[in-house]
Amino acid sequence: MKKYAKFLISFLVLVFFILLFVSYRLDIKKNEEYLKATQGKKLEKIALISTLAGVDDESFCQAAWTAVREFGNKYNIEYQYYMPLSDAVVEISNSVELAVADGATIIVMPSFHATYSLYETHRKYPSVKFIGIDMSPLPNFPKLGKNTFMFTFHEEEVGYLAGYATVIEGYTRLGYIGGMAVTPVIRYGYGFLLGADAAARKLNKKIRVNYYYAGQFFGDANISAKMDGWYSSGTQVIFAAGGTLCMSVLEAAVPYKGMMIGVDTDQHHLGISRTNYDPVLTSAMKNITATVGDILLSAIYGGWDEIGGTHRIVSVKDGDYLGLPTAKESWQFKHFTRQEYNKLLHDIRSDKITINCNIYQVPHLTNTKLHFVE
């Protein structure tokens, strides 16, 4: 009996090692077949078509580039950015052509300026996936191809948060400067007005807001001079929603100890690196880095079939994709608390607060004296 047991154990051990060896050889074969199948073929490569401000604009494009860079490094995927010679459709399309020629399989385009170029090129390259940030489908254009996904944000939600917090903090003389009167910029501005007005009603106060579209997404001497005029006339806080326009606002704010609200990303570092105080009260943030990272994950590792050929508007209800920075170094509020902020977020997410923003109609305001500046 003992001999039989020993024999059985020896036999089972032998079978185990034979199966282990066979499995090992099969794994080697699979790997060899995979290497053979992929040899000489294109692997994934991500290209970002930047704006003229480049990938270090301290705002929108930089956040998108950060997402691409972090994703590429994490998953060992090649990435590169291309800067067009101008905002002209032909130049942006030329950058796409160059990216495809260089082997790009996914193209990220973080600007509404690139919308027409995306329409022009995405059908030409059906095997390339296109991600359009701050883009909406154009009317009277063909339906988006399955290789394309566009998304925008409900900027009015985070604009509301910024406006409400600013007035609760105690400020009553506000300003808003937007780059151009395009959908995202209008949403930011109208949301800011609605939030500020709601807080003014709650406090039973009257507030004043200067409102202006600069017609450009960069700062210059003229913008600085105009903002200087606002601060010198009593404006306390200016919300700057227009790329590097914020640099002109900061320049104008410092002599008057004025405050600024940043946009798209947490811009508090811009203030502390320039002055002996931090003039950035808060920032109306889109979590572009997280959003783009999630979409890239779908594009490469599964999930694209669900979003390809569609457009989505991202909301605070979808997660932490919009909001104010709450880190200690970024929270400049002394009276508006994080508890109030979290309750405000909850009320928006639960529809207790409804933000009625129509980009074609100036919001109805009860406690705000609004002055449109030309």
mmCIF file of C-alpha atoms in Angstrom:
data_model
loop_
_atom_site.group_PDB
_atom_site.id
_atom_site.type_symbol
_atom_site.label_atom_id
_atom_site.label_comp_id
_atom_site.label_asym_id
_atom_site.label_seq_id
_atom_site.Cartn_x
_atom_site.Cartn_y
_atom_site.Cartn_z
ATOM 1 C CA MET A 1 0.000 0.000 0.000
ATOM 2 C CA LYS A 2 2.844 2.351 0.953
ATOM 3 C CA LYS A 3 4.638 1.548 -2.318
ATOM 4 C CA TYR A 4 1.476 2.359 -4.243
ATOM 5 C CA ALA A 5 1.088 5.678 -2.425
ATOM 6 C CA LYS A 6 4.715 6.644 -3.112
ATOM 7 C CA PHE A 7 4.261 5.731 -6.764
ATOM 8 C CA LEU A 8 1.093 7.804 -7.025
ATOM 9 C CA ILE A 9 2.753 10.836 -5.431
ATOM 10 C CA SER A 10 5.782 10.527 -7.720
ATOM 11 C CA PHE A 11 3.510 10.206 -10.738
ATOM 12 C CA LEU A 12 1.488 13.308 -9.812
ATOM 13 C CA VAL A 13 4.633 15.349 -9.214
ATOM 14 C CA LEU A 14 5.928 14.295 -12.635
ATOM 15 C CA VAL A 15 2.648 15.256 -14.293
ATOM 16 C CA PHE A 16 2.724 18.652 -12.524
ATOM 17 C CA PHE A 17 6.184 19.510 -13.830
ATOM 18 C CA ILE A 18 5.315 18.310 -17.340
ATOM 19 C CA LEU A 19 2.242 20.585 -17.372
ATOM 20 C CA LEU A 20 4.280 23.451 -15.962
ATOM 21 C CA PHE A 21 6.902 23.036 -18.704
ATOM 22 C CA VAL A 22 4.248 22.822 -21.427
ATOM 23 C CA SER A 23 2.570 25.972 -20.062
ATOM 24 C CA TYR A 24 5.924 27.745 -20.005
ATOM 25 C CA ARG A 25 6.627 26.766 -23.611
ATOM 26 C CA LEU A 26 3.142 27.905 -24.663
ATOM 27 C CA ASP A 27 3.716 31.301 -23.004
ATOM 28 C CA ILE A 28 7.022 31.641 -24.855
ATOM 29 C CA LYS A 29 5.284 30.733 -28.090
ATOM 30 C CA LYS A 30 2.539 33.290 -27.456
ATOM 31 C CA ASN A 31 5.100 35.984 -26.744
ATOM 32 C CA GLU A 32 7.071 35.048 -29.844
ATOM 33 C CA GLU A 33 3.890 35.122 -31.942
ATOM 34 C CA TYR A 34 2.982 38.525 -30.467
ATOM 35 C CA LEU A 35 6.444 39.914 -31.183
ATOM 36 C CA LYS A 36 6.324 38.509 -34.697
ATOM 37 C CA ALA A 37 2.831 39.935 -35.284
ATOM 38 C CA THR A 38 3.765 43.429 -34.063
ATOM 39 C CA GLN A 39 7.222 43.594 -35.609
ATOM 40 C CA GLY A 40 7.409 46.479 -38.048
ATOM 41 C CA LYS A 41 3.883 47.631 -37.285
ATOM 42 C CA LYS A 42 2.857 50.996 -35.839
ATOM 43 C CA LEU A 43 2.405 51.063 -32.097
ATOM 44 C CA GLU A 44 0.330 53.721 -30.367
ATOM 45 C CA LYS A 45 1.615 57.274 -30.518
ATOM 46 C CA ILE A 46 -0.172 60.303 -29.074
ATOM 47 C CA ALA A 47 0.136 63.722 -30.704
ATOM 48 C CA LEU A 48 -1.133 66.996 -29.295
ATOM 49 C CA ILE A 49 -1.798 69.930 -31.613
ATOM 50 C CA SER A 50 -1.137 72.959 -29.413
ATOM 51 C CA THR A 51 -2.416 76.493 -29.634
ATOM 52 C CA LEU A 52 -0.118 79.377 -30.543
ATOM 53 C CA ALA A 53 0.511 79.875 -26.813
ATOM 54 C CA GLY A 54 2.250 76.504 -26.773
ATOM 55 C CA VAL A 55 2.187 73.831 -24.089
ATOM 56 C CA ASP A 56 3.405 76.123 -21.326
ATOM 57 C CA ASP A 57 0.573 78.660 -21.398
ATOM 58 C CA GLU A 58 -0.101 78.171 -17.666
ATOM 59 C CA SER A 59 -3.648 77.254 -18.627
ATOM 60 C CA PHE A 60 -5.731 75.082 -20.922
ATOM 61 C CA CYS A 61 -3.203 73.720 -23.393
ATOM 62 C CA GLN A 62 -0.615 73.058 -20.712
ATOM 63 C CA ALA A 63 -3.145 71.011 -18.729
ATOM 64 C CA ALA A 64 -3.933 68.904 -21.804
ATOM 65 C CA TRP A 65 -0.228 68.403 -22.522
ATOM 66 C CA THR A 66 0.348 67.378 -18.905
ATOM 67 C CA ALA A 67 -2.310 64.684 -19.346
ATOM 68 C CA VAL A 68 -0.673 63.396 -22.525
ATOM 69 C CA ARG A 69 2.801 63.421 -21.002
ATOM 70 C CA GLU A 70 1.752 61.708 -17.762
ATOM 71 C CA PHE A 71 -0.271 59.094 -19.632
ATOM 72 C CA GLY A 72 2.547 58.375 -22.063
ATOM 73 C CA ASN A 73 5.102 58.005 -19.286
ATOM 74 C CA LYS A 74 2.817 55.776 -17.207
ATOM 75 C CA TYR A 75 1.970 53.388 -20.036
ATOM 76 C CA ASN A 76 5.233 53.665 -21.968
ATOM 77 C CA ILE A 77 3.556 55.217 -25.008
ATOM 78 C CA GLU A 78 5.334 57.655 -27.302
ATOM 79 C CA TYR A 79 3.992 61.226 -27.419
ATOM 80 C CA GLN A 80 4.818 64.525 -29.101
ATOM 81 C CA TYR A 81 3.293 67.959 -29.566
ATOM 82 C CA TYR A 82 3.050 70.093 -32.699
ATOM 83 C CA MET A 83 2.563 73.864 -32.774
ATOM 84 C CA PRO A 84 0.827 75.324 -35.859
ATOM 85 C CA LEU A 85 2.303 78.429 -37.494
ATOM 86 C CA SER A 86 -1.016 80.242 -37.003
ATOM 87 C CA ASP A 87 -4.655 79.708 -36.027
ATOM 88 C CA ALA A 88 -5.577 79.353 -39.700
ATOM 89 C CA VAL A 89 -7.403 76.123 -40.556
ATOM 90 C CA VAL A 90 -4.811 75.177 -43.140
ATOM 91 C CA GLU A 91 -1.934 75.530 -40.658
ATOM 92 C CA ILE A 92 -3.649 73.466 -37.965
ATOM 93 C CA SER A 93 -4.494 70.834 -40.584
ATOM 94 C CA ASN A 94 -0.855 70.846 -41.703
ATOM 95 C CA SER A 95 0.168 70.043 -38.132
ATOM 96 C CA VAL A 96 -2.264 67.118 -38.107
ATOM 97 C CA GLU A 97 -0.833 65.888 -41.410
ATOM 98 C CA LEU A 98 2.673 66.060 -39.978
ATOM 99 C CA ALA A 99 1.633 64.204 -36.817
ATOM 100 C CA VAL A 100 0.035 61.405 -38.854
ATOM 101 C CA ALA A 101 3.114 61.188 -41.078
ATOM 102 C CA ASP A 102 5.185 60.797 -37.906
ATOM 103 C CA GLY A 103 3.071 57.832 -36.843
ATOM 104 C CA ALA A 104 0.446 59.373 -34.560
ATOM 105 C CA THR A 105 -2.503 57.056 -33.856
ATOM 106 C CA ILE A 106 -4.275 59.394 -31.421
ATOM 107 C CA ILE A 107 -4.475 63.160 -31.915
ATOM 108 C CA VAL A 108 -5.498 65.490 -29.083
ATOM 109 C CA MET A 109 -6.700 68.935 -30.149
ATOM 110 C CA PRO A 110 -7.270 71.260 -27.159
ATOM 111 C CA SER A 111 -8.876 74.329 -28.672
ATOM 112 C CA PHE A 112 -12.127 75.369 -30.325
ATOM 113 C CA HIS A 113 -9.877 77.078 -32.906
ATOM 114 C CA ALA A 114 -9.073 73.602 -34.241
ATOM 115 C CA THR A 115 -12.684 72.493 -34.786
ATOM 116 C CA TYR A 116 -12.751 73.073 -38.537
ATOM 117 C CA SER A 117 -9.391 71.365 -38.943
ATOM 118 C CA LEU A 118 -10.645 68.358 -37.011
ATOM 119 C CA TYR A 119 -13.647 68.108 -39.341
ATOM 120 C CA GLU A 120 -11.315 68.432 -42.314
ATOM 121 C CA THR A 121 -8.865 65.731 -41.240
ATOM 122 C CA HIS A 122 -10.706 63.122 -39.160
ATOM 123 C CA ARG A 123 -12.405 61.537 -42.178
ATOM 124 C CA LYS A 124 -9.180 61.557 -44.133
ATOM 125 C CA TYR A 125 -7.565 59.356 -41.474
ATOM 126 C CA PRO A 126 -10.267 56.944 -40.225
ATOM 127 C CA SER A 127 -7.731 54.732 -38.413
ATOM 128 C CA VAL A 128 -6.549 57.673 -36.275
ATOM 129 C CA LYS A 129 -8.540 58.616 -33.171
ATOM 130 C CA PHE A 130 -9.249 62.338 -32.683
ATOM 131 C CA ILE A 131 -10.025 63.931 -29.305
ATOM 132 C CA GLY A 132 -11.445 67.459 -29.546
ATOM 133 C CA ILE A 133 -11.347 69.445 -26.295
ATOM 134 C CA ASP A 134 -13.711 72.401 -25.921
ATOM 135 C CA MET A 135 -15.267 71.468 -29.256
ATOM 136 C CA SER A 136 -18.896 70.967 -30.184
ATOM 137 C CA PRO A 137 -20.311 69.461 -33.401
ATOM 138 C CA LEU A 138 -20.787 72.120 -36.048
ATOM 139 C CA PRO A 139 -24.270 72.686 -37.515
ATOM 140 C CA ASN A 140 -24.753 71.764 -41.171
ATOM 141 C CA PHE A 141 -21.626 69.607 -41.124
ATOM 142 C CA PRO A 142 -21.531 65.822 -41.628
ATOM 143 C CA LYS A 143 -21.987 63.665 -38.549
ATOM 144 C CA LEU A 144 -18.814 62.964 -36.602
ATOM 145 C CA GLY A 145 -16.954 59.823 -37.574
ATOM 146 C CA LYS A 146 -16.584 56.958 -35.101
ATOM 147 C CA ASN A 147 -12.897 57.836 -34.774
ATOM 148 C CA THR A 148 -13.714 61.168 -33.113
ATOM 149 C CA PHE A 149 -14.821 62.247 -29.645
ATOM 150 C CA MET A 150 -15.550 65.851 -28.688
ATOM 151 C CA PHE A 151 -16.220 67.225 -25.250
ATOM 152 C CA THR A 152 -16.940 70.576 -23.639
ATOM 153 C CA PHE A 153 -17.648 71.643 -20.065
ATOM 154 C CA HIS A 154 -20.458 73.288 -18.165
ATOM 155 C CA GLU A 155 -18.212 76.256 -17.378
ATOM 156 C CA GLU A 156 -21.180 78.134 -15.954
ATOM 157 C CA GLU A 157 -21.105 75.741 -12.976
ATOM 158 C CA VAL A 158 -17.568 76.576 -11.907
ATOM 159 C CA GLY A 159 -18.104 80.233 -12.831
ATOM 160 C CA TYR A 160 -21.063 80.178 -10.434
ATOM 161 C CA LEU A 161 -18.893 78.672 -7.689
ATOM 162 C CA ALA A 162 -16.252 81.380 -8.149
ATOM 163 C CA GLY A 163 -18.754 84.239 -8.208
ATOM 164 C CA TYR A 164 -20.671 82.989 -5.193
ATOM 165 C CA ALA A 165 -17.517 82.423 -3.119
ATOM 166 C CA THR A 166 -16.129 85.855 -4.008
ATOM 167 C CA VAL A 167 -19.196 87.742 -2.791
ATOM 168 C CA ILE A 168 -19.619 85.611 0.341
ATOM 169 C CA GLU A 169 -15.966 86.464 1.070
ATOM 170 C CA GLY A 170 -17.030 90.113 1.218
ATOM 171 C CA TYR A 171 -16.100 91.583 -2.178
ATOM 172 C CA THR A 172 -18.696 93.810 -3.852
ATOM 173 C CA ARG A 173 -16.781 95.429 -6.760
ATOM 174 C CA LEU A 174 -16.032 92.729 -9.322
ATOM 175 C CA GLY A 175 -14.831 92.468 -12.899
ATOM 176 C CA TYR A 176 -14.898 89.858 -15.643
ATOM 177 C CA ILE A 177 -12.608 89.821 -18.681
ATOM 178 C CA GLY A 178 -13.042 87.071 -21.247
ATOM 179 C CA GLY A 179 -10.886 86.353 -24.268
ATOM 180 C CA MET A 180 -13.577 86.233 -26.938
ATOM 181 C CA ALA A 181 -17.355 85.881 -26.890
ATOM 182 C CA VAL A 182 -17.247 82.140 -27.606
ATOM 183 C CA THR A 183 -19.320 79.524 -25.801
ATOM 184 C CA PRO A 184 -16.870 78.478 -23.031
ATOM 185 C CA VAL A 185 -15.946 82.081 -22.223
ATOM 186 C CA ILE A 186 -19.575 83.205 -22.168
ATOM 187 C CA ARG A 187 -20.499 80.299 -19.896
ATOM 188 C CA TYR A 188 -17.718 81.214 -17.474
ATOM 189 C CA GLY A 189 -18.847 84.824 -17.401
ATOM 190 C CA TYR A 190 -22.589 84.289 -17.107
ATOM 191 C CA GLY A 191 -22.066 81.621 -14.450
ATOM 192 C CA PHE A 192 -19.869 84.071 -12.537
ATOM 193 C CA LEU A 193 -22.618 86.709 -12.678
ATOM 194 C CA LEU A 194 -25.291 84.258 -11.530
ATOM 195 C CA GLY A 195 -23.211 82.986 -8.614
ATOM 196 C CA ALA A 196 -22.217 86.470 -7.482
ATOM 197 C CA ASP A 197 -25.810 87.680 -7.696
ATOM 198 C CA ALA A 198 -27.093 84.673 -5.714
ATOM 199 C CA ALA A 199 -24.602 85.386 -2.927
ATOM 200 C CA ALA A 200 -25.520 89.083 -2.949
ATOM 201 C CA ARG A 201 -29.187 88.165 -2.497
ATOM 202 C CA LYS A 202 -28.312 85.867 0.373
ATOM 203 C CA LEU A 203 -26.342 88.650 2.089
ATOM 204 C CA ASN A 204 -28.892 91.303 1.081
ATOM 205 C CA LYS A 205 -26.135 93.321 -0.587
ATOM 206 C CA LYS A 206 -25.783 95.225 -3.840
ATOM 207 C CA ILE A 207 -22.735 94.541 -6.007
ATOM 208 C CA ARG A 208 -21.204 95.992 -9.182
ATOM 209 C CA VAL A 209 -19.571 94.076 -12.044
ATOM 210 C CA ASN A 210 -17.583 95.364 -15.029
ATOM 211 C CA TYR A 211 -17.831 92.933 -17.964
ATOM 212 C CA TYR A 212 -15.575 92.882 -21.037
ATOM 213 C CA TYR A 213 -14.512 90.661 -23.954
ATOM 214 C CA ALA A 214 -10.953 91.470 -25.037
ATOM 215 C CA GLY A 215 -11.125 89.905 -28.497
ATOM 216 C CA GLN A 216 -7.891 87.986 -27.853
ATOM 217 C CA PHE A 217 -6.476 85.249 -25.635
ATOM 218 C CA PHE A 218 -3.220 86.922 -24.666
ATOM 219 C CA GLY A 219 -2.218 89.868 -22.556
ATOM 220 C CA ASP A 220 -0.575 93.063 -23.783
ATOM 221 C CA ALA A 221 -0.025 96.689 -22.759
ATOM 222 C CA ASN A 222 -3.544 97.701 -23.772
ATOM 223 C CA ILE A 223 -5.154 95.018 -21.613
ATOM 224 C CA SER A 224 -2.897 95.916 -18.689
ATOM 225 C CA ALA A 225 -3.859 99.589 -19.017
ATOM 226 C CA LYS A 226 -7.589 98.802 -19.128
ATOM 227 C CA MET A 227 -7.356 96.533 -16.081
ATOM 228 C CA ASP A 228 -5.292 99.171 -14.274
ATOM 229 C CA GLY A 229 -8.180 101.556 -14.867
ATOM 230 C CA TRP A 230 -10.619 99.093 -13.299
ATOM 231 C CA TYR A 231 -8.516 98.498 -10.196
ATOM 232 C CA SER A 232 -7.747 102.191 -9.748
ATOM 233 C CA SER A 233 -11.486 102.945 -9.915
ATOM 234 C CA GLY A 234 -12.319 100.539 -7.096
ATOM 235 C CA THR A 235 -12.634 97.085 -8.647
ATOM 236 C CA GLN A 236 -11.461 94.575 -6.049
ATOM 237 C CA VAL A 237 -11.433 91.238 -7.907
ATOM 238 C CA ILE A 238 -11.237 90.444 -11.634
ATOM 239 C CA PHE A 239 -12.029 87.033 -13.085
ATOM 240 C CA ALA A 240 -9.718 86.547 -16.095
ATOM 241 C CA ALA A 241 -10.951 83.861 -18.501
ATOM 242 C CA GLY A 242 -8.774 84.086 -21.569
ATOM 243 C CA GLY A 243 -5.497 82.203 -21.678
ATOM 244 C CA THR A 244 -2.528 84.429 -20.886
ATOM 245 C CA LEU A 245 -4.779 87.472 -20.406
ATOM 246 C CA CYS A 246 -4.307 86.669 -16.741
ATOM 247 C CA MET A 247 -0.734 87.975 -16.862
ATOM 248 C CA SER A 248 -1.958 91.468 -17.760
ATOM 249 C CA VAL A 249 -4.576 91.315 -15.006
ATOM 250 C CA LEU A 250 -1.942 90.292 -12.456
ATOM 251 C CA GLU A 251 0.330 93.113 -13.575
ATOM 252 C CA ALA A 252 -2.482 95.602 -13.071
ATOM 253 C CA ALA A 253 -3.619 94.134 -9.733
ATOM 254 C CA VAL A 254 -0.345 94.348 -7.807
ATOM 255 C CA PRO A 255 -0.036 98.138 -7.325
ATOM 256 C CA TYR A 256 -3.541 98.224 -5.810
ATOM 257 C CA LYS A 257 -3.290 95.002 -3.796
ATOM 258 C CA GLY A 258 -6.084 93.790 -6.037
ATOM 259 C CA MET A 259 -7.182 90.187 -6.475
ATOM 260 C CA MET A 260 -7.660 87.978 -9.517
ATOM 261 C CA ILE A 261 -9.543 84.761 -10.205
ATOM 262 C CA GLY A 262 -7.672 82.340 -12.444
ATOM 263 C CA VAL A 263 -9.169 79.999 -15.017
ATOM 264 C CA ASP A 264 -8.926 76.415 -16.305
ATOM 265 C CA THR A 265 -6.139 75.363 -13.895
ATOM 266 C CA ASP A 266 -5.057 76.295 -10.362
ATOM 267 C CA GLN A 267 -3.125 79.513 -11.054
ATOM 268 C CA HIS A 268 -2.226 80.551 -7.501
ATOM 269 C CA HIS A 269 1.477 80.005 -8.262
ATOM 270 C CA LEU A 270 1.410 82.832 -10.798
ATOM 271 C CA GLY A 271 0.745 85.307 -8.030
ATOM 272 C CA ILE A 272 3.167 84.183 -5.345
ATOM 273 C CA SER A 273 6.043 84.082 -7.790
ATOM 274 C CA ARG A 274 5.541 87.751 -8.724
ATOM 275 C CA THR A 275 4.688 89.607 -5.521
ATOM 276 C CA ASN A 276 5.013 89.648 -1.755
ATOM 277 C CA TYR A 277 1.346 88.623 -1.487
ATOM 278 C CA ASP A 278 -0.785 86.180 -3.435
ATOM 279 C CA PRO A 279 -3.227 88.113 -5.648
ATOM 280 C CA VAL A 280 -4.941 84.944 -6.920
ATOM 281 C CA LEU A 281 -8.072 84.587 -4.807
ATOM 282 C CA THR A 282 -9.094 81.282 -6.406
ATOM 283 C CA SER A 283 -9.307 79.617 -9.825
ATOM 284 C CA ALA A 284 -12.302 78.361 -11.790
ATOM 285 C CA MET A 285 -10.837 75.017 -12.766
ATOM 286 C CA LYS A 286 -11.605 72.434 -15.399
ATOM 287 C CA ASN A 287 -9.813 69.231 -14.473
ATOM 288 C CA ILE A 288 -8.607 68.855 -18.041
ATOM 289 C CA THR A 289 -5.705 66.615 -17.069
ATOM 290 C CA ALA A 290 -7.968 64.011 -15.456
ATOM 291 C CA THR A 291 -10.572 64.241 -18.230
ATOM 292 C CA VAL A 292 -8.054 63.766 -21.046
ATOM 293 C CA GLY A 293 -6.338 60.960 -19.134
ATOM 294 C CA ASP A 294 -9.641 59.071 -18.792
ATOM 295 C CA ILE A 295 -10.386 59.492 -22.511
ATOM 296 C CA LEU A 296 -6.912 58.290 -23.532
ATOM 297 C CA LEU A 297 -7.474 55.218 -21.378
ATOM 298 C CA SER A 298 -10.678 54.522 -23.327
ATOM 299 C CA ALA A 299 -8.945 55.175 -26.639
ATOM 300 C CA ILE A 300 -6.215 52.616 -26.034
ATOM 301 C CA TYR A 301 -7.426 50.081 -23.503
ATOM 302 C CA GLY A 302 -11.138 49.775 -24.263
ATOM 303 C CA GLY A 303 -14.248 51.908 -24.125
ATOM 304 C CA TRP A 304 -13.844 53.920 -27.309
ATOM 305 C CA ASP A 305 -16.809 52.161 -28.937
ATOM 306 C CA GLU A 306 -19.036 53.836 -26.366
ATOM 307 C CA ILE A 307 -17.809 57.386 -27.010
ATOM 308 C CA GLY A 308 -16.558 57.400 -30.614
ATOM 309 C CA GLY A 309 -18.640 59.660 -32.843
ATOM 310 C CA THR A 310 -20.201 61.514 -29.915
ATOM 311 C CA HIS A 311 -20.014 64.811 -28.044
ATOM 312 C CA ARG A 312 -20.341 65.179 -24.281
ATOM 313 C CA ILE A 313 -20.696 68.152 -21.948
ATOM 314 C CA VAL A 314 -18.846 67.461 -18.690
ATOM 315 C CA SER A 315 -20.538 68.603 -15.467
ATOM 316 C CA VAL A 316 -19.782 68.681 -11.739
ATOM 317 C CA LYS A 317 -22.356 65.889 -11.590
ATOM 318 C CA ASP A 318 -19.928 63.623 -13.465
ATOM 319 C CA GLY A 319 -17.228 63.842 -10.806
ATOM 320 C CA ASP A 320 -14.358 66.119 -9.860
ATOM 321 C CA TYR A 321 -13.952 67.579 -13.342
ATOM 322 C CA LEU A 322 -14.931 71.163 -12.408
ATOM 323 C CA GLY A 323 -14.381 73.135 -9.215
ATOM 324 C CA LEU A 324 -12.317 75.521 -7.116
ATOM 325 C CA PRO A 325 -8.935 74.466 -5.697
ATOM 326 C CA THR A 326 -9.182 73.417 -2.051
ATOM 327 C CA ALA A 327 -5.499 72.811 -1.273
ATOM 328 C CA LYS A 328 -4.226 74.853 1.675
ATOM 329 C CA GLU A 329 -1.833 76.926 -0.437
ATOM 330 C CA SER A 330 -4.585 77.780 -2.948
ATOM 331 C CA TRP A 331 -7.446 78.549 -0.543
ATOM 332 C CA GLN A 332 -7.270 82.319 -0.070
ATOM 333 C CA PHE A 333 -10.729 82.697 1.441
ATOM 334 C CA LYS A 334 -10.957 83.871 5.029
ATOM 335 C CA HIS A 335 -14.754 83.907 5.403
ATOM 336 C CA PHE A 336 -16.058 81.515 2.756
ATOM 337 C CA THR A 337 -15.397 78.048 4.216
ATOM 338 C CA ARG A 338 -14.712 74.669 2.683
ATOM 339 C CA GLN A 339 -17.865 73.430 4.379
ATOM 340 C CA GLU A 340 -19.897 76.074 2.536
ATOM 341 C CA TYR A 341 -18.111 75.157 -0.685
ATOM 342 C CA ASN A 342 -18.915 71.451 -0.322
ATOM 343 C CA LYS A 343 -22.554 72.254 0.430
ATOM 344 C CA LEU A 344 -22.715 74.471 -2.655
ATOM 345 C CA LEU A 345 -21.315 71.637 -4.781
ATOM 346 C CA HIS A 346 -23.824 69.214 -3.285
ATOM 347 C CA ASP A 347 -26.714 71.566 -3.970
ATOM 348 C CA ILE A 348 -25.702 71.905 -7.630
ATOM 349 C CA ARG A 349 -25.242 68.154 -8.036
ATOM 350 C CA SER A 350 -28.612 67.429 -6.428
ATOM 351 C CA ASP A 351 -30.373 70.133 -8.507
ATOM 352 C CA LYS A 352 -31.274 72.088 -5.397
ATOM 353 C CA ILE A 353 -29.484 74.939 -7.175
ATOM 354 C CA THR A 354 -30.288 75.312 -10.863
ATOM 355 C CA ILE A 355 -27.930 77.420 -12.969
ATOM 356 C CA ASN A 356 -29.964 78.750 -15.882
ATOM 357 C CA CYS A 357 -27.341 79.850 -18.385
ATOM 358 C CA ASN A 358 -28.405 80.818 -21.891
ATOM 359 C CA ILE A 359 -25.358 82.000 -23.844
ATOM 360 C CA TYR A 360 -27.621 84.044 -26.119
ATOM 361 C CA GLN A 361 -29.204 86.026 -23.303
ATOM 362 C CA VAL A 362 -27.657 88.053 -20.479
ATOM 363 C CA PRO A 363 -28.745 86.551 -17.127
ATOM 364 C CA HIS A 364 -31.486 88.216 -15.110
ATOM 365 C CA LEU A 365 -29.810 89.748 -12.052
ATOM 366 C CA THR A 366 -31.529 91.265 -9.029
ATOM 367 C CA ASN A 367 -28.712 92.555 -6.826
ATOM 368 C CA THR A 368 -26.076 93.330 -9.439
ATOM 369 C CA LYS A 369 -25.355 96.522 -11.339
ATOM 370 C CA LEU A 370 -23.791 95.191 -14.545
ATOM 371 C CA HIS A 371 -21.651 97.430 -16.766
ATOM 372 C CA PHE A 372 -20.619 96.128 -20.183
ATOM 373 C CA VAL A 373 -17.327 97.714 -21.178
ATOM 374 C CA GLU A 374 -16.366 98.288 -24.792
#
